């Protein structure tokens, strides 16, 4: 207030007497301005420290700007003021449902961007400091999804065929995950039967069963469904068609052991019970990840191709060794989307950050601090656009966090403070090598990431699976026709147009499939 009053008074005097020499000739004026600047710097420093304490209490605040966080904190008595900022803190929670009872501070559930509502196992009270009841919301989100997943697993039909009611008995995320758990269990049983000599045709029989399930789901999609049910079935069919292709591949490879690489390289889901806890886990090769229970809503899933599988293996292997992942390749090959979809597969929050040459090391340090404390993933798009001087500092910041993760430390020194560490931390970068204005990464930064080349996706397979998810039983033949023009014209296209044209072909499949369904 003192600084503000001084500034207004001085401007008022200047307005009355606008001569520069007279307005600025006071000997004490320079000292007053210097003192006020020092006071403003001190206020700014105190404000940053205050906001840092709030971010430390709820690490997802690190993904909000200072202005957004101040807007929330300045309206602590109005619990509804946090609603517009929830999507930046959570993957797909756009608002929460408050109790309609007058005077009640209970929050009963959450809404996704697709308008899917999930009621919580227990209500959360929006009382006290906002960072504390937002932490309770985060815990209740994870607890509710765990409870619904356990319930969906218990209610799964024994024969796996009469699933009509079960498919819509819980939120789409839990249904998809339990479907993958049951698929893993079925394939495991078939491989064990082959290994023990009980049934040499066990895998072929399970393939027939999977085809029946997919055909039944396509029939459901052709029926009368609301938008949420149609979204859920589309995502489930995308996952199950890839599972069908995996079974066909293993039959061709004569897989007869659970240790065969053709089986262990797949992303598999298990319900594990041990002395410490009962929980869902995802495995791939020699890696093992606990399911994260970040609410993902009821959106579409990425079509899984052999290129996607290769990228998954590299990224999960990098995480297992406490490194980051670095998908590299031309535009339109799915680098960022594949990283985001792996986060969806493991139900982990993934923050996509578009890099530019304006980033400085202080901004990156704050972002890394939030990731390390919150256990989130970050995908830095076009990472090699950052200036080389900043990249060198980022390398040291990354090394500090990765070293703490390897030690399995509960807290570590980062910058000028000691912060807690969530071991789920992960960082991924995407790059377009050879593009103009791109920086070559320093060697000490390259060593912290495991690269994977992303080239031309299988457009026919993508089109086929999209058509299946829209309810077309003759998707194989239709997909070949849809991409025929692309295959005939690809030789006449430049390299960049080659990728762009292919992606336009796939998008046209999606648009036309939806139009035909309507």
Coordinates of C-alpha atoms in Angstrom, one line a residue:
X1 CA 0.0 0.0 0.0
X2 CA 2.9 2.4 0.8
X3 CA 4.4 1.8 -2.7
X4 CA 1.1 2.2 -4.4
X5 CA 0.3 5.4 -2.6
X6 CA 3.7 6.9 -3.4
X7 CA 3.3 6.0 -7.1
X8 CA -0.2 7.6 -7.3
X9 CA 0.8 10.7 -5.4
X10 CA 3.9 11.2 -7.7
X11 CA 1.9 10.6 -10.8
X12 CA -0.8 13.1 -9.6
X13 CA 1.9 15.8 -9.0
X14 CA 3.4 15.1 -12.4
X15 CA 0.0 15.5 -14.1
X16 CA -0.4 18.9 -12.4
X17 CA 3.1 19.9 -13.4
X18 CA 4.1 17.9 -16.5
X19 CA 7.6 19.5 -17.0
X20 CA 10.2 16.7 -16.9
X21 CA 12.9 18.7 -15.3
X22 CA 10.8 19.9 -12.4
X23 CA 9.1 16.4 -12.0
X24 CA 12.4 14.6 -11.7
X25 CA 14.7 17.2 -10.1
X26 CA 14.0 16.1 -6.5
X27 CA 17.1 14.6 -4.9
X28 CA 15.2 12.2 -2.7
X29 CA 13.1 10.9 -5.6
X30 CA 15.7 8.4 -6.9
X31 CA 16.2 7.0 -3.4
X32 CA 12.4 6.7 -2.9
X33 CA 12.1 4.7 -6.2
X34 CA 15.0 2.5 -5.3
X35 CA 13.6 1.8 -1.9
X36 CA 10.2 1.0 -3.4
X37 CA 11.7 -1.3 -6.0
X38 CA 13.5 -3.2 -3.2
X39 CA 10.3 -3.4 -1.3
X40 CA 8.5 -4.8 -4.3
X41 CA 11.2 -7.4 -4.8
X42 CA 10.9 -8.5 -1.2
X43 CA 7.1 -8.7 -1.6
X44 CA 7.5 -10.8 -4.7
X45 CA 10.0 -13.1 -3.0
X46 CA 7.6 -13.6 0.0
X47 CA 4.7 -14.3 -2.4
X48 CA 6.8 -16.9 -4.2
X49 CA 7.7 -18.5 -0.9
X50 CA 4.0 -18.5 0.1
X51 CA 2.9 -20.1 -3.2
X52 CA 5.7 -22.6 -2.9
X53 CA 4.3 -23.8 0.5
X54 CA 0.9 -24.3 -1.1
X55 CA 2.4 -26.2 -4.0
X56 CA 4.4 -28.3 -1.6
X57 CA 1.1 -29.3 0.2
X58 CA -0.6 -30.2 -3.1
X59 CA 2.0 -30.8 -5.9
X60 CA -0.5 -30.6 -8.7
X61 CA -0.5 -26.8 -8.1
X62 CA 2.9 -26.8 -9.8
X63 CA 1.0 -27.2 -13.1
X64 CA -0.9 -23.9 -12.5
X65 CA 0.5 -20.4 -13.1
X66 CA 0.9 -18.0 -10.2
X67 CA -2.1 -16.0 -11.4
X68 CA -4.3 -19.1 -11.5
X69 CA -3.1 -20.3 -8.1
X70 CA -3.7 -16.8 -6.6
X71 CA -7.2 -16.8 -8.0
X72 CA -7.9 -20.0 -6.1
X73 CA -6.3 -19.0 -2.9
X74 CA -8.0 -15.6 -2.9
X75 CA -11.4 -17.2 -2.9
X76 CA -10.9 -19.9 -0.2
X77 CA -14.4 -19.3 1.2
X78 CA -15.9 -20.0 -2.2
X79 CA -15.2 -23.7 -2.7
X80 CA -16.7 -23.6 -6.2
X81 CA -14.0 -21.3 -7.3
X82 CA -11.6 -24.2 -7.8
X83 CA -13.9 -25.8 -10.5
X84 CA -12.4 -24.0 -13.6
X85 CA -8.9 -25.1 -12.6
X86 CA -9.5 -28.8 -11.9
X87 CA -8.7 -29.9 -15.5
X88 CA -5.2 -28.5 -15.2
X89 CA -4.7 -30.4 -11.9
X90 CA -6.2 -33.7 -12.9
X91 CA -6.1 -35.7 -16.1
X92 CA -9.8 -35.7 -16.8
X93 CA -11.7 -34.3 -13.9
X94 CA -13.5 -31.2 -15.2
X95 CA -15.7 -30.6 -12.2
X96 CA -16.8 -32.2 -8.9
X97 CA -20.4 -32.8 -7.7
X98 CA -21.3 -30.9 -4.6
X99 CA -24.1 -32.1 -2.3
X100 CA -27.4 -30.3 -3.1
X101 CA -28.2 -30.0 0.7
X102 CA -28.1 -26.4 1.9
X103 CA -25.1 -25.7 4.0
X104 CA -23.4 -29.0 3.2
X105 CA -19.7 -29.0 2.2
X106 CA -19.7 -32.6 0.9
X107 CA -18.4 -33.5 -2.5
X108 CA -20.0 -36.6 -3.8
X109 CA -18.3 -37.5 -7.1
X110 CA -16.5 -36.3 -10.2
X111 CA -17.4 -35.5 -13.9
X112 CA -15.2 -36.1 -16.9
X113 CA -15.0 -34.0 -20.1
X114 CA -17.3 -36.6 -21.8
X115 CA -19.9 -36.1 -19.1
X116 CA -19.3 -39.4 -17.4
X117 CA -20.1 -39.2 -13.7
X118 CA -18.4 -41.4 -11.1
X119 CA -19.8 -41.3 -7.5
X120 CA -17.1 -41.6 -4.9
X121 CA -17.0 -44.4 -2.3
X122 CA -17.1 -41.8 0.4
X123 CA -17.9 -38.0 0.3
X124 CA -15.1 -35.5 0.7
X125 CA -15.7 -32.4 2.8
X126 CA -14.5 -29.1 1.3
X127 CA -13.5 -27.5 4.6
X128 CA -10.2 -25.9 5.6
X129 CA -7.4 -24.9 3.3
X130 CA -8.1 -25.7 -0.3
X131 CA -4.8 -27.6 -0.8
X132 CA -5.8 -30.1 1.9
X133 CA -9.3 -30.9 0.7
X134 CA -7.9 -31.1 -2.9
X135 CA -5.5 -33.8 -1.6
X136 CA -8.5 -35.6 -0.1
X137 CA -10.2 -35.4 -3.5
X138 CA -7.1 -37.0 -5.2
X139 CA -7.0 -39.8 -2.6
X140 CA -10.8 -40.4 -3.0
X141 CA -10.4 -40.5 -6.8
X142 CA -7.8 -43.2 -6.6
X143 CA -9.7 -45.1 -3.8
X144 CA -13.0 -45.1 -5.7
X145 CA -11.4 -46.4 -8.9
X146 CA -9.7 -49.1 -7.0
X147 CA -13.0 -50.1 -5.4
X148 CA -14.9 -50.1 -8.7
X149 CA -12.1 -52.2 -10.4
X150 CA -12.3 -54.8 -7.6
X151 CA -16.1 -54.9 -7.9
X152 CA -15.9 -55.2 -11.7
X153 CA -13.4 -58.1 -11.3
X154 CA -15.7 -59.9 -8.8
X155 CA -18.8 -59.4 -11.0
X156 CA -17.1 -60.6 -14.3
X157 CA -19.2 -63.4 -15.8
X158 CA -17.6 -66.8 -15.3
X159 CA -17.9 -67.9 -18.9
X160 CA -17.0 -64.4 -20.2
X161 CA -19.8 -64.5 -22.8
X162 CA -22.9 -62.9 -21.2
X163 CA -21.3 -59.6 -20.6
X164 CA -24.0 -57.2 -21.8
X165 CA -24.9 -55.8 -18.4
X166 CA -21.3 -56.1 -17.0
X167 CA -19.9 -53.9 -19.8
X168 CA -21.9 -50.9 -18.5
X169 CA -21.9 -51.7 -14.8
X170 CA -19.0 -49.5 -13.9
X171 CA -17.0 -46.5 -15.3
X172 CA -15.4 -47.2 -18.7
X173 CA -11.8 -47.0 -17.4
X174 CA -12.3 -49.9 -14.9
X175 CA -14.2 -52.0 -17.4
X176 CA -11.4 -51.7 -20.0
X177 CA -8.8 -52.6 -17.4
X178 CA -10.6 -55.6 -16.0
X179 CA -11.2 -56.8 -19.6
X180 CA -7.5 -56.8 -20.1
X181 CA -6.9 -58.6 -16.8
X182 CA -9.3 -61.3 -17.9
X183 CA -7.7 -61.5 -21.3
X184 CA -4.2 -62.0 -19.7
X185 CA -5.6 -64.6 -17.4
X186 CA -7.2 -66.5 -20.4
X187 CA -4.0 -66.4 -22.5
X188 CA -1.9 -67.5 -19.5
X189 CA -4.2 -70.5 -18.9
X190 CA -4.1 -71.5 -22.6
X191 CA -0.2 -71.3 -22.6
X192 CA -0.1 -73.4 -19.5
X193 CA -2.4 -76.0 -21.0
X194 CA -0.1 -76.3 -24.0
X195 CA 3.0 -76.5 -21.9
X196 CA 1.5 -79.3 -19.7
X197 CA 0.3 -81.2 -22.8
X198 CA -3.4 -81.0 -21.7
X199 CA -4.6 -79.3 -24.8
X200 CA -2.4 -78.5 -27.8
X201 CA -5.3 -76.5 -29.4
X202 CA -5.9 -74.3 -26.3
X203 CA -4.7 -71.1 -28.0
X204 CA -6.8 -71.7 -31.1
X205 CA -9.8 -72.2 -28.8
X206 CA -9.1 -69.0 -26.9
X207 CA -8.8 -67.2 -30.3
X208 CA -12.3 -68.4 -31.2
X209 CA -13.6 -67.2 -27.9
X210 CA -12.0 -63.8 -28.4
X211 CA -13.5 -63.5 -31.9
X212 CA -16.9 -64.3 -30.5
X213 CA -16.5 -61.6 -27.9
X214 CA -15.4 -59.0 -30.5
X215 CA -18.3 -59.9 -32.8
X216 CA -20.8 -59.6 -29.9
X217 CA -19.4 -56.2 -29.0
X218 CA -19.7 -55.1 -32.6
X219 CA -23.4 -56.2 -32.5
X220 CA -23.8 -54.1 -29.4
X221 CA -22.3 -51.1 -31.1
X222 CA -24.8 -51.5 -34.0
X223 CA -27.6 -51.3 -31.4
X224 CA -29.1 -48.3 -29.7
X225 CA -26.5 -46.8 -27.3
X226 CA -26.0 -43.4 -25.8
X227 CA -22.9 -41.4 -26.4
X228 CA -21.1 -42.6 -23.2
X229 CA -21.8 -46.3 -23.9
X230 CA -20.7 -45.9 -27.5
X231 CA -17.4 -44.3 -26.4
X232 CA -16.8 -47.1 -24.0
X233 CA -17.5 -49.8 -26.5
X234 CA -15.3 -48.1 -29.1
X235 CA -12.3 -48.0 -26.8
X236 CA -12.9 -51.6 -25.6
X237 CA -13.0 -52.9 -29.2
X238 CA -9.8 -51.0 -30.1
X239 CA -8.0 -52.8 -27.2
X240 CA -9.6 -56.2 -27.9
X241 CA -8.9 -56.2 -31.6
X242 CA -5.2 -55.7 -30.8
X243 CA -5.5 -58.6 -28.3
X244 CA -6.9 -60.8 -31.0
X245 CA -3.9 -60.0 -33.3
X246 CA -1.5 -60.8 -30.5
X247 CA -3.2 -64.3 -30.1
X248 CA -2.9 -64.9 -33.9
X249 CA 0.8 -63.9 -33.8
X250 CA 1.5 -66.3 -30.9
X251 CA -0.3 -69.1 -32.7
X252 CA 2.0 -68.5 -35.7
X253 CA 5.0 -68.5 -33.4
X254 CA 4.0 -71.7 -31.6
X255 CA 4.3 -70.0 -28.2
X256 CA 4.2 -72.8 -25.5
X257 CA 5.8 -71.2 -22.5
X258 CA 5.0 -68.2 -20.3
X259 CA 8.7 -67.1 -20.7
X260 CA 8.5 -66.8 -24.5
X261 CA 9.4 -63.3 -25.6
X262 CA 6.4 -63.1 -28.0
X263 CA 4.3 -63.3 -24.8
X264 CA 6.4 -61.4 -22.3
X265 CA 6.8 -58.4 -24.6
X266 CA 3.1 -57.7 -24.5
X267 CA 1.6 -55.2 -22.0
X268 CA -0.2 -57.6 -19.6
X269 CA -2.5 -56.9 -16.6
X270 CA -2.7 -58.9 -13.4
X271 CA -4.6 -58.9 -10.1
X272 CA -1.9 -59.8 -7.6
X273 CA -2.4 -60.7 -4.0
X274 CA 0.6 -60.8 -1.5
X275 CA 1.2 -60.2 2.1
X276 CA 1.6 -56.5 1.7
X277 CA -1.4 -55.6 -0.5
X278 CA -3.9 -56.7 -3.1
X279 CA -3.7 -54.6 -6.2
X280 CA -3.6 -54.5 -10.0
X281 CA -0.3 -54.5 -11.9
X282 CA 0.8 -54.1 -15.5
X283 CA 3.8 -56.1 -16.7
X284 CA 5.9 -55.9 -19.9
X285 CA 9.1 -57.9 -20.5
X286 CA 10.9 -57.7 -17.1
X287 CA 9.1 -54.5 -15.9
X288 CA 6.2 -54.2 -13.4
X289 CA 4.1 -51.2 -12.6
X290 CA 1.3 -50.7 -10.1
X291 CA -1.9 -49.4 -11.7
X292 CA -2.0 -45.6 -11.0
X293 CA -5.8 -45.0 -10.7
X294 CA -5.7 -41.6 -12.3
X295 CA -9.2 -40.9 -13.6
X296 CA -9.1 -40.9 -17.4
X297 CA -12.8 -40.4 -18.2
X298 CA -14.5 -42.1 -21.1
X299 CA -12.5 -41.0 -24.1
X300 CA -11.0 -42.9 -27.1
X301 CA -7.9 -45.1 -26.9
X302 CA -5.0 -45.0 -29.4
X303 CA -5.0 -47.8 -32.0
X304 CA -2.2 -50.2 -31.1
X305 CA 0.1 -51.2 -34.0
X306 CA 3.4 -53.0 -34.0
X307 CA 5.1 -49.5 -34.0
X308 CA 3.1 -48.7 -30.8
X309 CA 4.2 -52.0 -29.2
X310 CA 7.8 -51.2 -30.0
X311 CA 7.5 -47.8 -28.4
X312 CA 5.8 -49.2 -25.3
X313 CA 8.6 -51.7 -24.8
X314 CA 11.3 -49.0 -25.0
X315 CA 9.5 -46.6 -22.7
X316 CA 8.6 -49.2 -20.0
X317 CA 12.2 -50.6 -20.2
X318 CA 13.5 -47.0 -19.7
X319 CA 11.3 -46.5 -16.7
X320 CA 12.4 -49.8 -15.2
X321 CA 16.0 -48.6 -15.4
X322 CA 15.0 -45.2 -14.0
X323 CA 15.7 -43.4 -17.3
X324 CA 13.5 -41.3 -19.5
X325 CA 12.2 -42.1 -23.0
X326 CA 12.8 -40.3 -26.2
X327 CA 10.6 -41.2 -29.2
X328 CA 12.1 -39.6 -32.3
X329 CA 10.8 -39.3 -35.9
X330 CA 8.9 -37.1 -38.4
X331 CA 5.6 -35.3 -37.6
X332 CA 2.5 -37.4 -37.6
X333 CA 4.0 -40.7 -36.5
X334 CA 2.4 -40.7 -33.0
X335 CA 5.3 -39.9 -30.7
X336 CA 3.4 -37.7 -28.2
X337 CA 0.1 -39.7 -28.6
X338 CA 1.9 -43.0 -27.9
X339 CA 3.5 -41.6 -24.8
X340 CA 0.1 -40.2 -23.6
X341 CA -1.6 -43.6 -24.3
X342 CA 1.0 -45.5 -22.3
X343 CA 0.2 -43.2 -19.4
X344 CA -3.5 -44.0 -20.0
X345 CA -2.7 -47.7 -20.0
X346 CA -1.0 -47.4 -16.6
X347 CA -3.5 -44.7 -15.3
X348 CA -0.8 -42.1 -14.6
X349 CA -1.2 -38.4 -15.0
X350 CA 0.8 -37.2 -18.0
X351 CA 1.4 -33.5 -18.6
X352 CA 2.2 -32.5 -22.2
X353 CA 4.5 -29.5 -22.4
X354 CA 5.2 -27.7 -25.7
X355 CA 8.8 -26.5 -25.6
X356 CA 10.2 -23.3 -27.1
X357 CA 13.4 -21.3 -27.1
X358 CA 11.9 -19.0 -24.4
X359 CA 12.1 -21.6 -21.6
X360 CA 14.6 -21.0 -18.8
X361 CA 16.1 -23.3 -16.2
X362 CA 14.1 -21.8 -13.4
X363 CA 10.8 -22.5 -15.0
X364 CA 11.9 -26.1 -15.8
X365 CA 13.1 -26.5 -12.2
X366 CA 9.7 -25.6 -10.8
X367 CA 8.1 -28.0 -13.3
X368 CA 10.4 -30.9 -12.4
X369 CA 9.8 -30.2 -8.7
X370 CA 6.1 -30.7 -9.3
X371 CA 6.6 -33.9 -11.2
X372 CA 8.9 -35.4 -8.6
X373 CA 6.6 -34.6 -5.7
X374 CA 3.4 -35.5 -7.5
X375 CA 4.6 -38.7 -9.2
X376 CA 3.4 -37.5 -12.6
X377 CA 4.8 -38.0 -16.1
X378 CA 5.7 -35.2 -18.4
X379 CA 6.0 -35.3 -22.2
X380 CA 8.2 -32.5 -23.5
X381 CA 7.2 -32.0 -27.1
X382 CA 9.8 -30.6 -29.5
X383 CA 12.4 -30.8 -26.7
X384 CA 15.3 -29.9 -29.0
X385 CA 13.9 -26.4 -29.5
X386 CA 15.2 -25.3 -26.1
X387 CA 18.4 -23.3 -26.1
X388 CA 21.6 -25.3 -25.6
X389 CA 22.6 -23.3 -22.5
X390 CA 19.3 -24.3 -20.8
X391 CA 19.6 -27.9 -21.9
X392 CA 22.9 -28.3 -20.0
X393 CA 21.2 -27.1 -16.8
X394 CA 18.2 -29.4 -17.4
X395 CA 20.5 -32.4 -17.7
X396 CA 21.8 -31.7 -14.2
X397 CA 18.3 -31.3 -12.8
X398 CA 17.2 -34.6 -14.4
X399 CA 20.3 -36.4 -13.2
X400 CA 19.6 -35.2 -9.6
X401 CA 16.0 -36.6 -9.7
X402 CA 16.9 -39.8 -11.4
X403 CA 19.7 -40.5 -8.9
X404 CA 17.2 -40.0 -6.1
X405 CA 14.7 -42.4 -7.7
X406 CA 17.4 -45.1 -8.1
X407 CA 18.2 -44.7 -4.4
X408 CA 14.4 -45.0 -3.7
X409 CA 14.8 -41.9 -1.5
X410 CA 11.7 -40.5 0.3
X411 CA 13.1 -37.0 0.0
X412 CA 16.1 -35.3 -1.7
X413 CA 17.8 -32.0 -2.2
X414 CA 16.7 -30.2 -5.3
X415 CA 17.8 -26.7 -5.9
X416 CA 17.9 -24.9 -2.6
X417 CA 15.3 -27.0 -0.7
X418 CA 14.6 -30.6 0.4
X419 CA 11.5 -32.0 -1.3
X420 CA 9.6 -35.3 -1.0
X421 CA 9.9 -37.8 -3.9
X422 CA 7.3 -39.9 -5.5
X423 CA 9.0 -42.9 -7.3
X424 CA 6.4 -42.9 -10.1
X425 CA 8.1 -39.9 -11.6
X426 CA 8.8 -40.1 -15.3
X427 CA 10.0 -37.7 -18.1
X428 CA 9.7 -38.3 -21.8
X429 CA 10.9 -36.1 -24.7
X430 CA 9.9 -36.1 -28.4
X431 CA 12.0 -34.7 -31.2
X432 CA 12.0 -34.2 -34.9
X433 CA 15.7 -34.7 -35.8
X434 CA 17.1 -32.7 -38.7
X435 CA 14.4 -29.9 -38.6
X436 CA 15.5 -26.3 -39.0
X437 CA 16.0 -24.5 -35.7
X438 CA 16.5 -27.7 -33.7
X439 CA 19.3 -28.0 -31.1
X440 CA 21.6 -31.1 -30.9
X441 CA 21.2 -32.5 -27.3
X442 CA 24.3 -32.4 -25.1
X443 CA 25.8 -35.9 -24.5
X444 CA 25.1 -35.7 -20.7
X445 CA 21.4 -35.2 -21.5
X446 CA 21.2 -37.9 -24.2
X447 CA 22.6 -40.4 -21.7
X448 CA 19.4 -39.9 -19.5
X449 CA 17.0 -41.0 -22.2
X450 CA 16.4 -44.2 -24.1
X451 CA 15.6 -43.4 -27.8
X452 CA 13.1 -45.2 -30.1
X453 CA 12.6 -44.4 -33.8
X454 CA 9.0 -43.7 -34.8
X455 CA 8.4 -44.2 -38.5
X456 CA 5.4 -44.9 -40.8
X457 CA 2.4 -46.4 -38.9
X458 CA 0.3 -49.2 -40.4
X459 CA -2.5 -47.1 -41.8
X460 CA -4.5 -50.1 -43.0
X461 CA -4.5 -51.6 -39.5
X462 CA -5.5 -48.3 -37.9
X463 CA -8.4 -47.9 -40.4
X464 CA -9.5 -51.5 -39.8
X465 CA -9.6 -51.1 -36.0
X466 CA -11.4 -47.8 -36.2
X467 CA -14.1 -49.3 -38.5
X468 CA -14.5 -52.3 -36.1
X469 CA -15.0 -49.9 -33.2
X470 CA -17.7 -48.1 -35.2
X471 CA -19.6 -51.4 -35.7
X472 CA -18.5 -52.5 -39.2
X473 CA -18.1 -56.3 -39.3
X474 CA -16.4 -56.2 -42.7
X475 CA -13.7 -53.9 -41.4
X476 CA -10.8 -55.8 -43.1
X477 CA -12.1 -55.4 -46.6
X478 CA -13.3 -51.8 -46.0
X479 CA -9.9 -50.8 -44.6
X480 CA -8.1 -52.1 -47.6
X481 CA -10.3 -50.1 -49.9
X482 CA -10.0 -46.9 -47.8
X483 CA -6.2 -46.9 -47.9
X484 CA -5.8 -48.0 -51.5
X485 CA -5.6 -44.5 -52.8
X486 CA -2.9 -43.8 -50.2
X487 CA -0.8 -46.8 -51.2
X488 CA -1.1 -46.0 -54.9
X489 CA -0.1 -42.3 -54.4
X490 CA 2.6 -42.6 -51.8
X491 CA 5.4 -43.1 -54.3
X492 CA 4.6 -39.7 -55.8
X493 CA 4.7 -37.8 -52.5
X494 CA 7.5 -36.1 -50.7
X495 CA 8.6 -37.5 -47.3
X496 CA 6.6 -35.0 -45.2
X497 CA 3.5 -35.3 -47.5
X498 CA 3.8 -39.0 -47.2
X499 CA 3.1 -38.9 -43.4
X500 CA 0.5 -36.1 -43.7
X501 CA -1.4 -37.8 -46.4
X502 CA -1.5 -41.1 -44.5
X503 CA -2.8 -39.4 -41.4
X504 CA -5.5 -37.6 -43.4
X505 CA -6.5 -41.0 -44.9
X506 CA -7.0 -42.4 -41.4
X507 CA -8.9 -39.4 -40.1
X508 CA -11.2 -39.6 -43.1
X509 CA -11.9 -43.2 -42.1
X510 CA -12.9 -42.1 -38.7
X511 CA -15.2 -39.3 -40.0
X512 CA -16.8 -41.5 -42.6
X513 CA -17.3 -44.3 -40.2
X514 CA -19.1 -42.0 -37.8
X515 CA -21.2 -40.5 -40.5
X516 CA -22.2 -43.9 -41.8
X517 CA -23.2 -45.1 -38.3
X518 CA -25.4 -42.0 -37.9

